[in-house]
Amino acid sequence: MEKSPKPIRCKAAVCRASGEPLLIEEIEVAPPGAFEVRIKIICTSLCHSDITFWRRPVFSIYLPRIFGHEAFGIIESLGEGVKGLEVGDTVVPTFLTNCGECKVCESENLGNFCTTVPFSVMPGMPRDRTLRFTDADGRPVNNFLGVSSFSEYTVVDVSQVTKVDGGIPPEKACLLSCGVSTGVGAVRKVAAVEAGSSVVIFGLGAVGFAVAEGARFHGASKIIGVDINPEKFEIGKKIGLTHFVNPKDTGEKSTVEIIKEITDGGADYCFECIGLAPLMSDAFNSSRVGSGKTIILGVEIHGNPITIDSAEILCGKCIIGSMFGGIKGKIDIPVLAKQYLNKELHLDEFITHQVNFKDINKAFDLLLQGKSLRCMIWMDQ
Ligand code: APR
Ligand code: ZN
Ligand code: ZN
């Protein structure tokens, strides 16, 4: 084990202006602090939450910033007090903390917001909000969700690191870092979808398709995808969608009416995987009167509130949110990895594109144009 790690100079894709292409710059990555590890990133992928924080001018106060929170890498060095992780371990970072020891982390039913190392969208390391990146002029560069994987090296708190078995290919492990785990986790841990039930998914990005994969895994009989991009249906069929509704193509009827027809009055489970308040209301209105469950997974793109009828809640419908699909990284990601290796969980369809790190901006174009689910971004090795 390296005793006193030194700063590392390496390349990172830095965001200097909201919505503008990232710039590949040389930066310095400080050694890991107490309860932190420094990770050499092998591959990383772009999630829509990166896009949300990258393009909204309201977040420009946190620039320059290094985005990225889905990745797979190898531990390069350890800070003070790190237990249970070694240099050379293959790991997946996660944006949500999981100390493994607090009341929430130990509980089955208190959700997944660790109390020892609280989650925050503010830049800085989670325990003291200090930074580990500096640019070529010696100025600090903000991190993102404590991960910042659009860099050849990054420093991550131990509560945000899950060791994964060497048997899983890097790009499949990377998928489990956020989006795919969010969708499958929400089906399993938040909704607890049963065999034979009907599931509607608003938004067929990687998160939505991961809900579809989770629904297939758990035996849902109707899996209905809603998206304005008809190209999503072809890939949807491979993943197990049984129906597809394009809100732009519903004629006289509304999306909600069509879903109610397909599901004999309303779906058992509706998932919003876009991040638009009106679609969250549509999801709620498409669910079965008296028992339907709506799960919000999208981060509202414009910060808008949602409108729902309280009488419907009174009659038994429920609406619930879930960050990271209720997943606790250290417990649940190894289970998902094992299910992939056992060929029970299908991940192959999620990687639609691959680019080298220097072409990272292509990954943004592909996601923004609705062409990709996940574009795997490979670091030069
Ligand atoms: N109606 C129906 N579908 C829509 C609409 C709309 N008005 N607007 C967008 N969509 C579809 C897009 O066509 C796309 O297929 O929603 C899908 C969103 O997918 P991605 O952009 O790939 O997003 P993803 O990475 O899956 O994340 C989805 O979950 O984690 C959060 O922040 C993330 O809010 C985002 C959501
Ligand atoms: Zn905890
Ligand atoms: Zn994400």
XYZ file of C-alpha atoms and ligand atoms in Angstrom:
419
model
C 0.000 0.000 0.000
C 1.269 3.488 -0.840
C 2.013 5.238 2.481
C 1.851 8.923 1.541
C 0.297 9.537 -1.842
C 1.442 12.582 -3.836
C -0.676 14.927 -5.978
C -1.316 13.579 -9.489
C -1.417 15.636 -12.677
C -3.868 14.256 -15.215
C -6.542 15.185 -17.726
C -10.093 16.123 -16.825
C -13.092 17.398 -18.798
C -13.865 20.720 -17.120
C -17.127 22.656 -17.463
C -16.401 26.409 -17.473
C -19.696 27.731 -18.865
C -23.237 26.346 -18.460
C -24.341 24.338 -21.462
C -21.019 24.806 -23.291
C -18.772 21.915 -24.411
C -16.433 20.576 -21.733
C -12.738 21.430 -22.079
C -10.066 18.754 -21.682
C -7.565 20.364 -19.318
C -4.619 19.290 -17.242
C -5.518 19.428 -13.570
C -3.960 18.402 -10.284
C -5.716 15.876 -8.064
C -4.767 16.102 -4.385
C -4.060 12.964 -2.337
C -7.095 11.449 -0.625
C -7.948 12.905 2.783
C -9.153 10.940 5.811
C -11.827 8.361 4.865
C -11.235 8.991 1.166
C -9.724 7.014 -1.695
C -8.223 8.193 -4.964
C -9.545 6.284 -7.956
C -8.110 5.819 -11.417
C -11.175 5.961 -13.647
C -11.362 3.246 -16.309
C -14.698 4.200 -17.853
C -17.518 6.596 -17.098
C -20.922 7.387 -18.585
C -23.195 10.380 -18.861
C -26.453 10.472 -16.898
C -29.225 12.983 -17.433
C -28.586 14.482 -13.982
C -25.148 15.625 -15.234
C -26.945 17.351 -18.110
C -29.433 19.023 -15.718
C -26.632 20.546 -13.618
C -24.419 21.289 -16.658
C -26.969 23.259 -18.608
C -29.003 25.200 -16.021
C -27.510 28.714 -15.663
C -28.666 28.766 -12.022
C -25.853 26.303 -11.238
C -23.166 28.386 -12.975
C -22.129 29.743 -9.569
C -20.459 26.365 -9.013
C -18.287 26.557 -12.137
C -15.641 25.534 -13.032
C -16.778 22.037 -12.205
C -15.952 18.462 -13.132
C -19.144 16.489 -13.760
C -19.679 12.734 -14.034
C -21.056 10.349 -11.415
C -21.364 6.988 -13.188
C -18.040 5.179 -13.378
C -15.869 2.156 -12.794
C -12.275 2.450 -11.621
C -9.367 1.075 -9.614
C -8.273 2.379 -6.238
C -4.882 4.084 -6.658
C -4.303 5.256 -3.079
C -5.951 5.373 0.329
C -6.380 8.192 2.850
C -6.103 7.871 6.633
C -8.562 5.620 8.390
C -9.817 3.725 5.337
C -10.856 0.189 6.226
C -12.091 -2.617 4.001
C -10.662 -1.193 0.754
C -7.207 -1.755 -0.740
C -5.109 -0.258 -3.494
C -5.969 -2.167 -6.687
C -9.593 -2.880 -5.705
C -12.053 -2.458 -8.563
C -14.837 -0.132 -7.496
C -17.960 1.707 -8.506
C -18.474 5.190 -7.055
C -22.002 6.290 -6.172
C -23.432 9.787 -5.711
C -25.346 8.702 -2.604
C -23.442 8.012 0.592
C -23.746 4.705 2.484
C -21.613 4.504 5.634
C -23.007 1.064 6.446
C -23.202 1.790 10.165
C -25.779 4.512 10.905
C -29.412 3.823 11.797
C -30.542 4.370 8.200
C -27.750 2.343 6.609
C -28.459 -0.557 8.973
C -32.221 -0.423 8.581
C -34.379 -2.247 6.052
C -37.100 0.382 5.840
C -35.744 3.860 6.603
C -34.740 4.639 3.025
C -31.209 5.305 1.819
C -30.182 8.729 3.114
C -27.171 7.950 5.308
C -27.032 10.187 8.389
C -23.295 9.887 9.154
C -22.206 11.351 5.817
C -25.208 13.368 4.588
C -25.815 13.651 0.835
C -25.607 17.123 -0.702
C -25.608 18.559 -4.219
C -23.264 21.324 -3.025
C -19.686 21.012 -4.299
C -16.968 19.744 -1.985
C -16.125 16.484 -0.294
C -19.111 15.284 1.776
C -17.490 15.467 5.239
C -15.949 18.958 5.131
C -16.855 20.459 1.716
C -13.200 21.004 0.780
C -11.974 20.362 -2.791
C -9.356 18.032 -4.288
C -8.994 19.496 -7.822
C -6.955 22.529 -8.982
C -6.524 23.773 -12.549
C -3.295 24.659 -14.392
C -3.388 28.178 -12.863
C -3.648 26.746 -9.361
C -7.326 27.693 -8.982
C -9.775 25.293 -7.307
C -12.176 23.321 -9.481
C -15.486 22.186 -7.965
C -16.484 18.551 -7.823
C -19.939 17.088 -8.531
C -21.893 14.882 -6.131
C -18.598 13.848 -4.534
C -17.712 11.755 -7.593
C -16.502 13.855 -10.588
C -15.683 10.935 -12.819
C -14.954 13.006 -15.952
C -11.330 12.978 -14.835
C -8.564 10.399 -15.175
C -8.257 10.421 -11.375
C -10.732 11.500 -8.737
C -11.041 11.428 -4.953
C -14.160 9.876 -3.413
C -15.350 9.396 0.176
C -15.353 5.755 1.339
C -19.101 5.979 1.975
C -19.495 6.486 -1.796
C -17.387 3.557 -2.940
C -18.625 0.009 -3.572
C -16.167 -2.760 -4.277
C -17.275 -4.922 -7.207
C -16.227 -8.409 -8.119
C -13.512 -8.579 -10.779
C -15.741 -10.821 -12.898
C -18.052 -8.057 -14.086
C -16.852 -6.143 -17.161
C -15.998 -2.470 -16.415
C -18.715 -1.021 -18.636
C -21.431 -3.183 -17.055
C -20.290 -2.260 -13.558
C -20.333 1.404 -14.616
C -24.026 1.104 -15.522
C -24.749 0.091 -11.922
C -23.232 3.330 -10.625
C -26.469 5.331 -10.989
C -29.058 5.151 -13.784
C -29.628 1.422 -14.206
C -29.518 0.743 -10.467
C -32.004 3.578 -9.958
C -34.553 2.008 -12.302
C -34.175 -1.602 -11.188
C -33.933 -0.548 -7.523
C -37.120 1.512 -7.724
C -39.066 -1.477 -9.059
C -37.669 -3.783 -6.432
C -37.150 -1.703 -3.310
C -39.562 1.202 -3.611
C -42.559 -0.130 -5.549
C -42.089 -3.846 -4.787
C -43.720 -4.750 -8.122
C -45.374 -8.196 -8.056
C -45.686 -10.741 -10.842
C -48.716 -10.144 -13.044
C -48.981 -6.411 -12.358
C -49.134 -3.535 -14.849
C -46.315 -1.008 -15.024
C -46.212 2.281 -16.935
C -42.961 4.099 -17.579
C -42.941 7.759 -18.567
C -39.620 8.462 -20.321
C -37.549 5.755 -21.984
C -34.003 6.798 -21.236
C -31.627 4.508 -19.368
C -33.544 5.065 -16.121
C -36.912 4.264 -17.753
C -35.545 1.196 -19.528
C -33.993 0.045 -16.276
C -37.483 0.225 -14.750
C -38.674 -1.893 -17.714
C -35.878 -4.393 -17.094
C -36.751 -4.515 -13.394
C -40.439 -4.990 -14.239
C -39.567 -7.853 -16.623
C -37.305 -9.404 -13.977
C -40.136 -9.320 -11.425
C -42.752 -10.735 -13.802
C -44.955 -7.719 -14.627
C -47.458 -8.747 -17.295
C -47.968 -5.323 -18.900
C -45.008 -2.978 -19.336
C -46.120 0.197 -21.075
C -43.583 2.762 -22.253
C -44.524 6.419 -22.833
C -42.143 8.538 -24.878
C -42.266 11.226 -27.568
C -39.381 9.570 -29.406
C -40.762 6.624 -31.440
C -37.250 5.210 -31.957
C -37.315 4.166 -28.294
C -39.931 1.504 -29.017
C -37.607 -0.692 -31.093
C -35.074 -0.982 -28.288
C -37.992 -1.195 -25.859
C -39.241 -4.400 -27.464
C -35.846 -6.019 -26.863
C -35.980 -4.983 -23.219
C -39.506 -6.299 -22.708
C -42.004 -3.473 -23.295
C -45.413 -4.832 -24.179
C -47.029 -1.506 -25.197
C -45.870 1.890 -26.331
C -47.704 5.228 -26.157
C -46.452 8.312 -27.983
C -48.184 11.364 -26.404
C -47.774 13.194 -29.735
C -49.745 10.527 -31.505
C -52.801 9.753 -29.366
C -55.448 11.381 -31.604
C -58.600 12.419 -29.763
C -57.623 10.655 -26.573
C -55.163 11.691 -23.900
C -52.178 9.575 -22.824
C -53.941 8.959 -19.500
C -57.104 7.690 -21.226
C -55.120 5.316 -23.418
C -53.232 3.888 -20.452
C -56.486 3.396 -18.560
C -57.849 1.444 -21.535
C -54.792 -0.799 -21.750
C -54.837 -1.451 -17.999
C -58.591 -1.838 -17.439
C -58.967 1.341 -15.409
C -55.480 2.287 -14.305
C -52.000 0.856 -13.873
C -50.751 -0.760 -10.690
C -47.430 1.113 -10.881
C -46.456 4.290 -12.744
C -42.876 5.559 -12.873
C -41.903 9.077 -13.971
C -38.397 8.926 -15.443
C -38.194 12.248 -17.297
C -38.244 15.094 -14.799
C -41.264 17.113 -15.984
C -44.001 18.105 -13.510
C -46.960 17.676 -15.946
C -45.782 14.140 -16.719
C -45.592 13.389 -13.003
C -49.291 14.398 -12.788
C -50.076 12.222 -15.842
C -48.320 9.285 -14.180
C -50.406 9.749 -11.026
C -53.625 10.109 -13.038
C -52.842 6.919 -15.004
C -52.588 4.809 -11.877
C -55.413 2.675 -10.539
C -58.009 4.437 -8.345
C -57.766 3.249 -4.753
C -54.419 1.447 -4.976
C -52.147 2.758 -7.754
C -48.602 3.636 -6.826
C -46.668 6.405 -8.603
C -42.908 6.596 -8.209
C -41.033 9.786 -9.111
C -37.504 9.145 -10.366
C -37.009 12.200 -12.613
C -35.264 15.289 -11.288
C -37.665 18.125 -12.289
C -35.775 19.870 -15.073
C -37.222 23.345 -14.410
C -37.710 23.028 -10.653
C -41.525 23.160 -11.117
C -44.055 21.892 -8.509
C -46.579 19.147 -9.307
C -50.379 19.275 -9.162
C -52.343 16.253 -8.018
C -55.864 15.759 -6.646
C -55.805 15.189 -2.891
C -59.136 13.297 -3.103
C -57.374 10.590 -5.117
C -54.802 10.231 -2.372
C -57.596 10.107 0.184
C -59.077 7.206 -1.753
C -55.851 5.229 -1.559
C -53.530 6.184 -4.399
C -50.013 6.909 -3.389
C -47.140 8.937 -4.804
C -43.625 8.441 -3.622
C -40.204 9.654 -4.646
C -36.997 7.753 -4.733
C -33.418 8.895 -4.987
C -31.184 6.207 -6.494
C -34.162 3.815 -6.550
C -33.841 3.161 -2.826
C -30.443 1.561 -3.497
C -27.790 1.322 -0.805
C -24.617 1.059 -2.839
C -22.600 -1.319 -0.714
C -25.474 -3.774 -0.208
C -27.411 -3.639 -3.460
C -24.845 -3.059 -6.224
C -23.023 -6.377 -5.588
C -26.409 -8.154 -5.781
C -27.158 -6.525 -9.142
C -23.650 -7.379 -10.392
C -24.157 -11.011 -9.400
C -27.547 -11.143 -11.111
C -25.903 -9.795 -14.268
C -23.173 -12.436 -14.096
C -25.860 -15.113 -13.560
C -27.560 -13.824 -16.736
C -30.713 -12.977 -14.732
C -30.400 -9.209 -15.177
C -29.921 -7.956 -18.731
C -27.591 -4.983 -19.140
C -26.247 -5.339 -22.685
C -28.888 -3.193 -24.403
C -28.129 -0.161 -22.237
C -24.775 0.652 -23.851
C -25.705 2.118 -27.214
C -22.496 4.082 -27.925
C -18.824 4.220 -26.890
C -16.302 7.083 -27.234
C -12.783 7.940 -26.104
C -12.444 10.467 -23.296
C -11.199 13.183 -25.660
C -14.565 12.953 -27.465
C -16.661 13.240 -24.307
C -18.751 16.053 -25.786
C -20.146 13.561 -28.315
C -21.736 11.727 -25.379
C -23.572 14.957 -24.510
C -24.772 15.414 -28.115
C -26.002 11.810 -28.329
C -27.985 11.996 -25.073
C -29.421 15.420 -25.900
C -30.496 14.199 -29.343
C -32.212 11.177 -27.779
C -29.929 8.798 -29.709
C -28.203 7.098 -26.808
C -29.189 5.341 -23.619
C -25.728 5.166 -22.189
C -22.607 6.218 -24.059
C -19.562 4.584 -22.468
C -16.649 7.014 -22.220
C -13.271 5.233 -22.038
C -10.166 6.767 -20.489
C -6.865 6.156 -22.325
C -5.083 3.408 -20.429
N -43.106 13.077 -22.844
C -42.643 11.794 -22.942
N -41.324 11.494 -22.959
C -40.449 12.514 -22.899
C -40.865 13.871 -22.816
C -42.265 14.139 -22.797
N -42.733 15.361 -22.722
N -39.754 14.643 -22.753
C -38.697 13.815 -22.812
N -39.107 12.521 -22.912
C -38.297 11.314 -23.008
C -37.098 11.458 -23.927
O -37.446 11.243 -25.287
C -36.145 10.385 -23.380
O -36.318 9.146 -24.054
O -37.729 11.031 -21.722
C -36.545 10.242 -21.902
C -35.476 10.746 -20.909
O -34.337 9.966 -21.034
P -32.842 10.478 -20.827
O -32.714 11.884 -21.312
O -31.959 9.448 -21.445
O -32.675 10.512 -19.231
P -32.193 9.437 -18.148
O -30.702 9.432 -18.029
O -32.901 8.133 -18.332
O -32.747 10.146 -16.795
C -34.146 10.342 -16.604
O -33.979 10.404 -14.196
O -32.060 10.382 -12.886
C -33.076 11.180 -13.439
O -32.032 13.356 -13.797
C -32.490 12.196 -14.425
O -34.530 13.387 -14.567
C -33.698 12.472 -15.256
C -34.413 11.136 -15.334
Zn -24.976 5.672 7.055
Zn -27.295 9.754 -12.328
